[in-house]
Every structure is written in C-alpha cells, then in structure tokens.
Backbone as a ProteinNet text record, in pm:
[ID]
protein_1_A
[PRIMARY]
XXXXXXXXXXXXXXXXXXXXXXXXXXXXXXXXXXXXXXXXXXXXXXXXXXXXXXXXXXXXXXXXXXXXXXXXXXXXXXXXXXXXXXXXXXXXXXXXXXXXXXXXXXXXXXXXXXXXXXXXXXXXXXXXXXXXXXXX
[TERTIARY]
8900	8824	8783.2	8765.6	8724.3	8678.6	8621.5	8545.3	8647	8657.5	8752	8651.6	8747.1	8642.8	8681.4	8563.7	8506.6	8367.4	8312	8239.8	8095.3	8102.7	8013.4	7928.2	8069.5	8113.2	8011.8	8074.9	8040.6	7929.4	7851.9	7700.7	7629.3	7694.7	7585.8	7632	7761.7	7753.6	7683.4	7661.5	7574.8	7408.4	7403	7260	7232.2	7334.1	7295	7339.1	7415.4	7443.8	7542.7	7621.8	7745.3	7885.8	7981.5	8108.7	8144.9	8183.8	8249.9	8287.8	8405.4	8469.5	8346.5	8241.3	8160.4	8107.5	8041.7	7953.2	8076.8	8143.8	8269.4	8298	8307.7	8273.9	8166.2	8049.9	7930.9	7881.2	7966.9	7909.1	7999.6	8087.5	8235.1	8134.7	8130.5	8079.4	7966	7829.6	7718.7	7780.3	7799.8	7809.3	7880.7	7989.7	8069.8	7978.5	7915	7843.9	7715.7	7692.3	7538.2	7568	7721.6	7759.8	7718.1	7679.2	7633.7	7786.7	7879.3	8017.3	8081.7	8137	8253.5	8377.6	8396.6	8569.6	8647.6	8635.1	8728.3	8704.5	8652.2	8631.5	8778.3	8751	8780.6	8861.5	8964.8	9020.2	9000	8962.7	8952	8883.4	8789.9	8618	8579.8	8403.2	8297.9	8214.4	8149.3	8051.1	7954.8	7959.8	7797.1	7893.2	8010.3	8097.7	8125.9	8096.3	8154.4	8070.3	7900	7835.4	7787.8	7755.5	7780	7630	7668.8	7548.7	7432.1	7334.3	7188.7	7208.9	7270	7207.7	7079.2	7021.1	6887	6841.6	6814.4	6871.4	6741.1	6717.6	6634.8	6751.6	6853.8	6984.3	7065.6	7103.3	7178.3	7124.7	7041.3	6937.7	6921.3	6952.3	6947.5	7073.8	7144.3	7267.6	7223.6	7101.5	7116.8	7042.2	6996.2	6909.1	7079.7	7142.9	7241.3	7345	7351.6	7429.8	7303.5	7199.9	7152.7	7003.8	7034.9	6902.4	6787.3	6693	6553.5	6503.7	6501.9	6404.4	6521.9	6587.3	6652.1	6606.9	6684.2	6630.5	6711.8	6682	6752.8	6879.3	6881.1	6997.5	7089.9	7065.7	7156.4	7204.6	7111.9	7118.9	7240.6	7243	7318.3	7447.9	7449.8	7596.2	7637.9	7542.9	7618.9	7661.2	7615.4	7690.6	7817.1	7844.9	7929	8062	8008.4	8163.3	8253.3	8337.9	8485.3	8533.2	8546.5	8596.7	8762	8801.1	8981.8	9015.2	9148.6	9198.6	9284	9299.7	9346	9505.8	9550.8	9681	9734.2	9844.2	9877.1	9905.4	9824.5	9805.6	9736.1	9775.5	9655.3	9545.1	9540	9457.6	9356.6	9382.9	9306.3	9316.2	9422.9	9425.5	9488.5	9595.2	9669	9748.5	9830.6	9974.1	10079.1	10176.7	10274.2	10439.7	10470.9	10685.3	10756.8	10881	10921.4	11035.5	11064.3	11111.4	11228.1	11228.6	11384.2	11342.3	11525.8	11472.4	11670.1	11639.8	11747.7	11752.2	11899.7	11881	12029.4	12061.4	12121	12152.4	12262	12324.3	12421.3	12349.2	12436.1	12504.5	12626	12682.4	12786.2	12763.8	12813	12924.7	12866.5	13011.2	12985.6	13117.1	13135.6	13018.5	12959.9	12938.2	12796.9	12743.4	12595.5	12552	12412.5	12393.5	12385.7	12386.9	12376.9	12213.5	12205.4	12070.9	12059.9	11950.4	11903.9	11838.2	11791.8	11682.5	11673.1	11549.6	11491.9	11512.5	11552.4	11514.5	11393.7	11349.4	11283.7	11271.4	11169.3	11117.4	11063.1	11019.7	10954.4	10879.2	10754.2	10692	10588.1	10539.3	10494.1	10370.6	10187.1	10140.6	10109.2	10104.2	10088.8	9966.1	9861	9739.5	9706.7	9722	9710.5	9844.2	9918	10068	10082	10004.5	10095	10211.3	10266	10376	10411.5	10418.9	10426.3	10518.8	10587.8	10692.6	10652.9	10697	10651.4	10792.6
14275.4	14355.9	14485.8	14613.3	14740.5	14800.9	14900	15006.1	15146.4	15177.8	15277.1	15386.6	15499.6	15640.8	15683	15750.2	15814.2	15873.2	15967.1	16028	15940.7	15811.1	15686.5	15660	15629	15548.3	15674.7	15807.6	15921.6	15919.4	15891.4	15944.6	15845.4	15736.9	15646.1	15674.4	15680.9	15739.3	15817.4	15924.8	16071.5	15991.7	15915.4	15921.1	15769	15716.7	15636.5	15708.2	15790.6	15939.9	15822.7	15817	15659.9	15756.1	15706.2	15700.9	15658	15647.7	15630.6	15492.4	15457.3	15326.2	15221.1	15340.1	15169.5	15114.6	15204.7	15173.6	15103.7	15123.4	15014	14888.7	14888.1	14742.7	14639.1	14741.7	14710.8	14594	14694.9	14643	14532.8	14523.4	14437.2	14287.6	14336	14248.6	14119	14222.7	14128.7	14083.3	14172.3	14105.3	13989.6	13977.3	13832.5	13710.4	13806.6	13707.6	13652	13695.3	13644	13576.6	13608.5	13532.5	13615.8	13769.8	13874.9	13842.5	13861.2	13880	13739.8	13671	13579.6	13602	13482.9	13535.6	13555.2	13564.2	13564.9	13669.8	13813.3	13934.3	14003.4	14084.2	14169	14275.1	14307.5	14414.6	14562.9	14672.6	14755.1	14768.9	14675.4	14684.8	14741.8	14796.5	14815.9	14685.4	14724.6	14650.3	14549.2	14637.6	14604.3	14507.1	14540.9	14411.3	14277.2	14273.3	14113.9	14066	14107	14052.3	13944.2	13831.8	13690.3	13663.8	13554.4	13528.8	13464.3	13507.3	13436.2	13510.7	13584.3	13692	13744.2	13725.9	13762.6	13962.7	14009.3	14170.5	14238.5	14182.7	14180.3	14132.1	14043	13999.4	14115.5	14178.9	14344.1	14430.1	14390.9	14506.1	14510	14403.9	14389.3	14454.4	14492.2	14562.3	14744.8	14810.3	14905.7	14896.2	14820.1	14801.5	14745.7	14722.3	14665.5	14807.1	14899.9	15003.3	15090.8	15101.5	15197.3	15284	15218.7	15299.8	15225	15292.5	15245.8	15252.2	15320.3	15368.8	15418.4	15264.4	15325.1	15371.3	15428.7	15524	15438.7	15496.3	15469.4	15514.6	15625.9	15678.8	15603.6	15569.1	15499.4	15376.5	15307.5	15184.1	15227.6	15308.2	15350.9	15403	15454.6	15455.9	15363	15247	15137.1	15080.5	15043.1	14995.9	15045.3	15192	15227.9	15200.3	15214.8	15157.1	15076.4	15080.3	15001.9	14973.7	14781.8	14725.3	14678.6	14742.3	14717.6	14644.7	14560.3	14463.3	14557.9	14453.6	14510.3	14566.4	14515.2	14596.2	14709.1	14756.2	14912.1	14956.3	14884.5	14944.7	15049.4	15193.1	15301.8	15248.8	15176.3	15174.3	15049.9	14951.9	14827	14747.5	14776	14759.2	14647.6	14571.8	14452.7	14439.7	14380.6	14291.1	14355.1	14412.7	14495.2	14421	14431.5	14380.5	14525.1	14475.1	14599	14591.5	14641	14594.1	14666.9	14817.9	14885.3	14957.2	15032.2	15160.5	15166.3	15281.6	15322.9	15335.4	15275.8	15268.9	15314.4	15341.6	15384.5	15318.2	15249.9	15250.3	15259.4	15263.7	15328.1	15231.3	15220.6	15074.5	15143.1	15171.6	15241.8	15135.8	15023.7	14917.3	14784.3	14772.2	14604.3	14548.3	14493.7	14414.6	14430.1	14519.3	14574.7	14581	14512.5	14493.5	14638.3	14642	14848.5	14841.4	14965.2	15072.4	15095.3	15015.9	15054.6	15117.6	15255.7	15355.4	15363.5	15375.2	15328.9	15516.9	15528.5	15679.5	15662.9	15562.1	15560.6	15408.5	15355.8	15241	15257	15151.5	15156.2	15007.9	15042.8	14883.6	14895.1	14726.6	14670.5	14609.8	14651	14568.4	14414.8	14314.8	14171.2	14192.5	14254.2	14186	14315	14429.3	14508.6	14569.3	14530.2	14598.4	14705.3	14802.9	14974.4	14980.6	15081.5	15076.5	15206.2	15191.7	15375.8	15361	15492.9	15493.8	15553.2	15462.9	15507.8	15537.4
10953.8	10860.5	10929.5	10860.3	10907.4	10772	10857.2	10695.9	10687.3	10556.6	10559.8	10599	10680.1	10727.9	10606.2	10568.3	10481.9	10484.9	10400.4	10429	10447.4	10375.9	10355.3	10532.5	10565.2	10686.4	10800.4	10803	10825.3	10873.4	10738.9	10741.7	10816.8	10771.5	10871.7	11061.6	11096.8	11207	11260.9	11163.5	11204.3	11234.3	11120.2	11154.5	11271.5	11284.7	11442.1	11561.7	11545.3	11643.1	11730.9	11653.5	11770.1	11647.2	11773.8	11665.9	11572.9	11470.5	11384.1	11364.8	11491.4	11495.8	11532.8	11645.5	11725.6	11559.5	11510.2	11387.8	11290.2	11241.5	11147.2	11207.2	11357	11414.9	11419.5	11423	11401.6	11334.5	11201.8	11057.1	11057.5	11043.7	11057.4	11128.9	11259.1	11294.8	11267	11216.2	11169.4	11031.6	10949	10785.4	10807.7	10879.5	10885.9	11001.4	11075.3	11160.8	11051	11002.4	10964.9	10807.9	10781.3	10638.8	10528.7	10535	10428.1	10356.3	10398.3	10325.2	10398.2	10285	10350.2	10387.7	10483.1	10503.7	10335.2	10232.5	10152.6	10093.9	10152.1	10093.3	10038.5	9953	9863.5	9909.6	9952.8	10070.5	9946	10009.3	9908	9833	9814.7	9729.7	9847.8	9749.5	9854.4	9870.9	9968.7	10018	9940.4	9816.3	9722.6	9645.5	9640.7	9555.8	9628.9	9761.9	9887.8	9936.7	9867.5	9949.2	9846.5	9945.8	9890.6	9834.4	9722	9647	9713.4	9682	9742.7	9854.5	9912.1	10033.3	10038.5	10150.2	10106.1	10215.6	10038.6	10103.7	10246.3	10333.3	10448.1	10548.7	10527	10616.3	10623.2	10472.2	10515.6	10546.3	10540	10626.7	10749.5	10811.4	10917.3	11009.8	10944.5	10991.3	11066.4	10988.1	11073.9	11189.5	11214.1	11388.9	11438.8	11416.6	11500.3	11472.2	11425.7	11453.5	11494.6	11498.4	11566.9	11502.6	11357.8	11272.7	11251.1	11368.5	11370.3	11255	11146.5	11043.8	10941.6	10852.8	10770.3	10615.1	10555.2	10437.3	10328.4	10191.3	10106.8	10081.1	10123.2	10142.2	10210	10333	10458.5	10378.3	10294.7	10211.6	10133.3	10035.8	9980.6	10012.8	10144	10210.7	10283.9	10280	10360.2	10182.1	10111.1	9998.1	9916.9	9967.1	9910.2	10037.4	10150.8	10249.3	10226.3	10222.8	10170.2	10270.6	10212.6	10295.2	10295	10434.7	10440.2	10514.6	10512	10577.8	10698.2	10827.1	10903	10916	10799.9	10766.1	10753.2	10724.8	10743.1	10546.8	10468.1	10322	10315.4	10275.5	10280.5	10158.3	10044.3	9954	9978.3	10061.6	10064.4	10254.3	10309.2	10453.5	10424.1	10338	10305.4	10405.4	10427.2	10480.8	10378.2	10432.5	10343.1	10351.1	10280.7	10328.7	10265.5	10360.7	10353.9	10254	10141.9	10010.4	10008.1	10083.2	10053.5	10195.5	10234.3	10332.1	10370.1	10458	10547.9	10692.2	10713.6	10868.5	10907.1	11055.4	11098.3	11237.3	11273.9	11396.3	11489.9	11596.1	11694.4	11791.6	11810.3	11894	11987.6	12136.2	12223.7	12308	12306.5	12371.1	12259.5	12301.8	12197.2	12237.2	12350.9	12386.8	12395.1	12365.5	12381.2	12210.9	12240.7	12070.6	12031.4	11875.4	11840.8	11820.4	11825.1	11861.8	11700.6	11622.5	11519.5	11444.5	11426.8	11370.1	11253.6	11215.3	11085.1	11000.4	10896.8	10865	10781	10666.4	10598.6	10515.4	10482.1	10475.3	10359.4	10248.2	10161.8	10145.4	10138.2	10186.2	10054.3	10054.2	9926.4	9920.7	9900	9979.8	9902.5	9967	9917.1	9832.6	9866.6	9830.2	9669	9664.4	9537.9	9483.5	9559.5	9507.5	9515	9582.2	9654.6	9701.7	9655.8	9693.3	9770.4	9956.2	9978.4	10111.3	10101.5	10200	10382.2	10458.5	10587.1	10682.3
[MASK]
++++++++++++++++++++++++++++++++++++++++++++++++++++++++++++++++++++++++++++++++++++++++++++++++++++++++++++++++++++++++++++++++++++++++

C-alpha cells in the first residue's frame, strides 16, 4: 500500500516539514498497524472511503503525531481524508497488478547457439483490479 503524491499527500508533508515518501509510509504504516483500514482496502479510493467500521476517529488521529504534526488542524484532517490509497503496482489510476495483453518485440540472435536478445518496443498492459488500460 502507498498514498498517491498529490497535492493532498503534499500538504501534509509541508506541514510535518518530512518528505513526501517518509510521510506516505508513515501513514501506510499506522492505518494498517492499528486496523484504521483493513487489509482488504480499496486500491484507488481515498482514505475517508477504507476506513473500517467502528473506527474510533481519535485512532486516525492518531496518525499525525506519528508523521510529525504536533497540533493538527482541520485542514490536515481533511487532507489526510482526501489521500488516495494505491496498490503497490505499476497501474497509474489505482497502483493494481497489471498483464500484459498486447505489444511488440524485436530480436536479435547473433549465433545459433546463443539464446536471441529480446527488446520490447512497446507493451500494452491491463490492470486486474479497475481495468486501465495504458501503454508502457
């Protein structure tokens, strides 16, 4: 699990004055540690959509002392709910598990006996979990 960068993600960086990534780990980290979000989240929702029922909202709260914000605001509240959560996959829309459905390739076979040298020109992949479909 990771949070997509975005300007969400952003702001709360700015205001724990940490990077970007430490703070998306952060969060990554407690919400699954403390059971705010279950393992069976939503790839590509936000936040305010995976967090699990009967959470008690003093537990997500508890998330900005652990990235860094002594004195959080409503605001900060509000950009932690809007962060979107992506799977660690290479889907630009949700972070899914993708297959690779069409593409072109090219090889090169210099002796019989040496396997050939395969280069990819272009790929078109599919993701499992929302069905994007984008070429890498």
């Amino acid at each position: 699990m990771r949070i997509y960068k975005d300007r969400f993600l952003r702001a709360l960086a700015n205001r724990a004055k940490c990077p970007y990534y430490v703070v998306d780990e952060r969060i990554c980290d407690y919400l699954l540690h403390t059971g705010a979000i279950c393992d069976e989240y939503s790839k590509g929702q936000k936040i305010k959509n995976n967090i699990a029922e009967n959470t008690p909202f003093l537990l997500v709260c508890g998330v900005f002392k652990e990235i860094g914000i002594s004195k959080p605001t409503c605001e900060d509240f509000a950009n932690l709910m809007r962060c979107t959560i992506m799977g660690d996959g290479i889907c630009p829309e949700c972070g899914g598990d993708c297959d690779v459905i069409d593409g072109e390739y090219t090889s090169h076979q210099i002796d019989r006996d040496i396997e050939p040298e395969i280069t990819t020109k272009w790929e078109l992949y599919e993701c499992r979990d929302c069905g994007c479909k984008f070429y890498k």
